[in-house]
Amino acid sequence: MKKVTAFFLLLTGLSFGAQVPPRTPQDARPIIRREQSGLDHRQVITGKIIRVGTKYVLYDKTTKASYQLDDQMGAQPFEGTEVEVIGIIDAGTRTIEVVGFNPTH
């Protein structure tokens, strides 16, 4: 049992006394760019947050597509702003399950 636990800790990168270095602003930028990563299929879509009626959507001018955002409260401060939206896209409903927003500069 001890070997299994030690092996699991080694595989997951955990060890006794290990410390994670603090994140810097450069670390906070996502490295995912319109491609699937890992098992959760997160993507980064760049576009402008616009208001359509009472809802905020992401408009991707590259593909001329708009996506509904499941995090309306999170989108509100970015209205009219170019952002990167990190999330999981449901192509069938054109909805993004938002993980986060990053304003582009």
C-alpha positions as protocol buffer text, in pm:
chain_id: "A"
residue {
  index: 1
  type: MET
  ca { x: 0 y: 0 z: 0 }
}
residue {
  index: 2
  type: LYS
  ca { x: 287 y: 237 z: 80 }
}
residue {
  index: 3
  type: LYS
  ca { x: 439 y: 172 z: -262 }
}
residue {
  index: 4
  type: VAL
  ca { x: 108 y: 248 z: -434 }
}
residue {
  index: 5
  type: THR
  ca { x: 66 y: 573 z: -238 }
}
residue {
  index: 6
  type: ALA
  ca { x: 424 y: 682 z: -306 }
}
residue {
  index: 7
  type: PHE
  ca { x: 385 y: 598 z: -675 }
}
residue {
  index: 8
  type: PHE
  ca { x: 60 y: 798 z: -694 }
}
residue {
  index: 9
  type: LEU
  ca { x: 223 y: 1098 z: -527 }
}
residue {
  index: 10
  type: LEU
  ca { x: 516 y: 1074 z: -767 }
}
residue {
  index: 11
  type: LEU
  ca { x: 284 y: 1057 z: -1070 }
}
residue {
  index: 12
  type: THR
  ca { x: 76 y: 1354 z: -960 }
}
residue {
  index: 13
  type: GLY
  ca { x: 382 y: 1563 z: -883 }
}
residue {
  index: 14
  type: LEU
  ca { x: 314 y: 1574 z: -515 }
}
residue {
  index: 15
  type: SER
  ca { x: 582 y: 1506 z: -264 }
}
residue {
  index: 16
  type: PHE
  ca { x: 633 y: 1572 z: 101 }
}
residue {
  index: 17
  type: GLY
  ca { x: 766 y: 1923 z: 155 }
}
residue {
  index: 18
  type: ALA
  ca { x: 730 y: 2025 z: -210 }
}
residue {
  index: 19
  type: GLN
  ca { x: 644 y: 2389 z: -266 }
}
residue {
  index: 20
  type: VAL
  ca { x: 485 y: 2549 z: -568 }
}
residue {
  index: 21
  type: PRO
  ca { x: 660 y: 2869 z: -677 }
}
residue {
  index: 22
  type: PRO
  ca { x: 444 y: 3184 z: -674 }
}
residue {
  index: 23
  type: ARG
  ca { x: 273 y: 3276 z: -1001 }
}
residue {
  index: 24
  type: THR
  ca { x: 387 y: 3581 z: -1191 }
}
residue {
  index: 25
  type: PRO
  ca { x: 178 y: 3786 z: -1437 }
}
residue {
  index: 26
  type: GLN
  ca { x: 350 y: 3603 z: -1723 }
}
residue {
  index: 27
  type: ASP
  ca { x: 236 y: 3271 z: -1575 }
}
residue {
  index: 28
  type: ALA
  ca { x: -124 y: 3390 z: -1562 }
}
residue {
  index: 29
  type: ARG
  ca { x: -152 y: 3415 z: -1941 }
}
residue {
  index: 30
  type: PRO
  ca { x: -305 y: 3102 z: -2090 }
}
residue {
  index: 31
  type: ILE
  ca { x: -91 y: 2895 z: -2320 }
}
residue {
  index: 32
  type: ILE
  ca { x: -387 y: 2727 z: -2487 }
}
residue {
  index: 33
  type: ARG
  ca { x: -462 y: 2860 z: -2834 }
}
residue {
  index: 34
  type: ARG
  ca { x: -768 y: 2723 z: -3018 }
}
residue {
  index: 35
  type: GLU
  ca { x: -671 y: 2366 z: -2953 }
}
residue {
  index: 36
  type: GLN
  ca { x: -781 y: 2100 z: -2717 }
}
residue {
  index: 37
  type: SER
  ca { x: -575 y: 2048 z: -2408 }
}
residue {
  index: 38
  type: GLY
  ca { x: -594 y: 1760 z: -2169 }
}
residue {
  index: 39
  type: LEU
  ca { x: -920 y: 1589 z: -2100 }
}
residue {
  index: 40
  type: ASP
  ca { x: -1146 y: 1887 z: -2041 }
}
residue {
  index: 41
  type: HIS
  ca { x: -1116 y: 2036 z: -2394 }
}
residue {
  index: 42
  type: ARG
  ca { x: -1061 y: 2394 z: -2279 }
}
residue {
  index: 43
  type: GLN
  ca { x: -1004 y: 2640 z: -2558 }
}
residue {
  index: 44
  type: VAL
  ca { x: -918 y: 3006 z: -2586 }
}
residue {
  index: 45
  type: ILE
  ca { x: -1130 y: 3211 z: -2821 }
}
residue {
  index: 46
  type: THR
  ca { x: -1039 y: 3573 z: -2884 }
}
residue {
  index: 47
  type: GLY
  ca { x: -1313 y: 3821 z: -2962 }
}
residue {
  index: 48
  type: LYS
  ca { x: -1515 y: 4114 z: -2842 }
}
residue {
  index: 49
  type: ILE
  ca { x: -1776 y: 4100 z: -2566 }
}
residue {
  index: 50
  type: ILE
  ca { x: -2092 y: 4261 z: -2702 }
}
residue {
  index: 51
  type: ARG
  ca { x: -2444 y: 4291 z: -2572 }
}
residue {
  index: 52
  type: VAL
  ca { x: -2726 y: 4141 z: -2775 }
}
residue {
  index: 53
  type: GLY
  ca { x: -3054 y: 4232 z: -2611 }
}
residue {
  index: 54
  type: THR
  ca { x: -3007 y: 4146 z: -2246 }
}
residue {
  index: 55
  type: LYS
  ca { x: -2729 y: 3890 z: -2302 }
}
residue {
  index: 56
  type: TYR
  ca { x: -2353 y: 3921 z: -2342 }
}
residue {
  index: 57
  type: VAL
  ca { x: -2193 y: 3722 z: -2622 }
}
residue {
  index: 58
  type: LEU
  ca { x: -1842 y: 3680 z: -2758 }
}
residue {
  index: 59
  type: TYR
  ca { x: -1807 y: 3785 z: -3121 }
}
residue {
  index: 60
  type: ASP
  ca { x: -1510 y: 3627 z: -3299 }
}
residue {
  index: 61
  type: LYS
  ca { x: -1437 y: 3854 z: -3594 }
}
residue {
  index: 62
  type: THR
  ca { x: -1197 y: 3599 z: -3745 }
}
residue {
  index: 63
  type: THR
  ca { x: -1469 y: 3340 z: -3795 }
}
residue {
  index: 64
  type: LYS
  ca { x: -1759 y: 3589 z: -3785 }
}
residue {
  index: 65
  type: ALA
  ca { x: -1921 y: 3368 z: -3521 }
}
residue {
  index: 66
  type: SER
  ca { x: -2083 y: 3464 z: -3195 }
}
residue {
  index: 67
  type: TYR
  ca { x: -2099 y: 3249 z: -2884 }
}
residue {
  index: 68
  type: GLN
  ca { x: -2334 y: 3270 z: -2590 }
}
residue {
  index: 69
  type: LEU
  ca { x: -2153 y: 3291 z: -2257 }
}
residue {
  index: 70
  type: ASP
  ca { x: -2272 y: 3099 z: -1953 }
}
residue {
  index: 71
  type: ASP
  ca { x: -2106 y: 3354 z: -1719 }
}
residue {
  index: 72
  type: GLN
  ca { x: -2304 y: 3672 z: -1780 }
}
residue {
  index: 73
  type: MET
  ca { x: -2186 y: 3841 z: -1458 }
}
residue {
  index: 74
  type: GLY
  ca { x: -1823 y: 3776 z: -1547 }
}
residue {
  index: 75
  type: ALA
  ca { x: -1871 y: 3911 z: -1899 }
}
residue {
  index: 76
  type: GLN
  ca { x: -2039 y: 4236 z: -1794 }
}
residue {
  index: 77
  type: PRO
  ca { x: -1721 y: 4431 z: -1699 }
}
residue {
  index: 78
  type: PHE
  ca { x: -1569 y: 4344 z: -2039 }
}
residue {
  index: 79
  type: GLU
  ca { x: -1854 y: 4480 z: -2255 }
}
residue {
  index: 80
  type: GLY
  ca { x: -1703 y: 4639 z: -2567 }
}
residue {
  index: 81
  type: THR
  ca { x: -1359 y: 4496 z: -2488 }
}
residue {
  index: 82
  type: GLU
  ca { x: -1142 y: 4251 z: -2685 }
}
residue {
  index: 83
  type: VAL
  ca { x: -1081 y: 3951 z: -2460 }
}
residue {
  index: 84
  type: GLU
  ca { x: -962 y: 3594 z: -2458 }
}
residue {
  index: 85
  type: VAL
  ca { x: -1232 y: 3368 z: -2320 }
}
residue {
  index: 86
  type: ILE
  ca { x: -1106 y: 3043 z: -2177 }
}
residue {
  index: 87
  type: GLY
  ca { x: -1370 y: 2775 z: -2169 }
}
residue {
  index: 88
  type: ILE
  ca { x: -1534 y: 2470 z: -2313 }
}
residue {
  index: 89
  type: ILE
  ca { x: -1727 y: 2524 z: -2634 }
}
residue {
  index: 90
  type: ASP
  ca { x: -2051 y: 2343 z: -2707 }
}
residue {
  index: 91
  type: ALA
  ca { x: -2058 y: 2363 z: -3087 }
}
residue {
  index: 92
  type: GLY
  ca { x: -2418 y: 2246 z: -3104 }
}
residue {
  index: 93
  type: THR
  ca { x: -2555 y: 2536 z: -2900 }
}
residue {
  index: 94
  type: ARG
  ca { x: -2267 y: 2780 z: -2973 }
}
residue {
  index: 95
  type: THR
  ca { x: -2226 y: 2830 z: -2600 }
}
residue {
  index: 96
  type: ILE
  ca { x: -1904 y: 2868 z: -2404 }
}
residue {
  index: 97
  type: GLU
  ca { x: -1883 y: 2725 z: -2054 }
}
residue {
  index: 98
  type: VAL
  ca { x: -1655 y: 3003 z: -1928 }
}
residue {
  index: 99
  type: VAL
  ca { x: -1352 y: 2926 z: -1715 }
}
residue {
  index: 100
  type: GLY
  ca { x: -1211 y: 3279 z: -1731 }
}
residue {
  index: 101
  type: PHE
  ca { x: -1163 y: 3607 z: -1917 }
}
residue {
  index: 102
  type: ASN
  ca { x: -834 y: 3776 z: -2009 }
}
residue {
  index: 103
  type: PRO
  ca { x: -842 y: 4124 z: -2163 }
}
residue {
  index: 104
  type: THR
  ca { x: -615 y: 4157 z: -2468 }
}
residue {
  index: 105
  type: HIS
  ca { x: -399 y: 4464 z: -2509 }
}
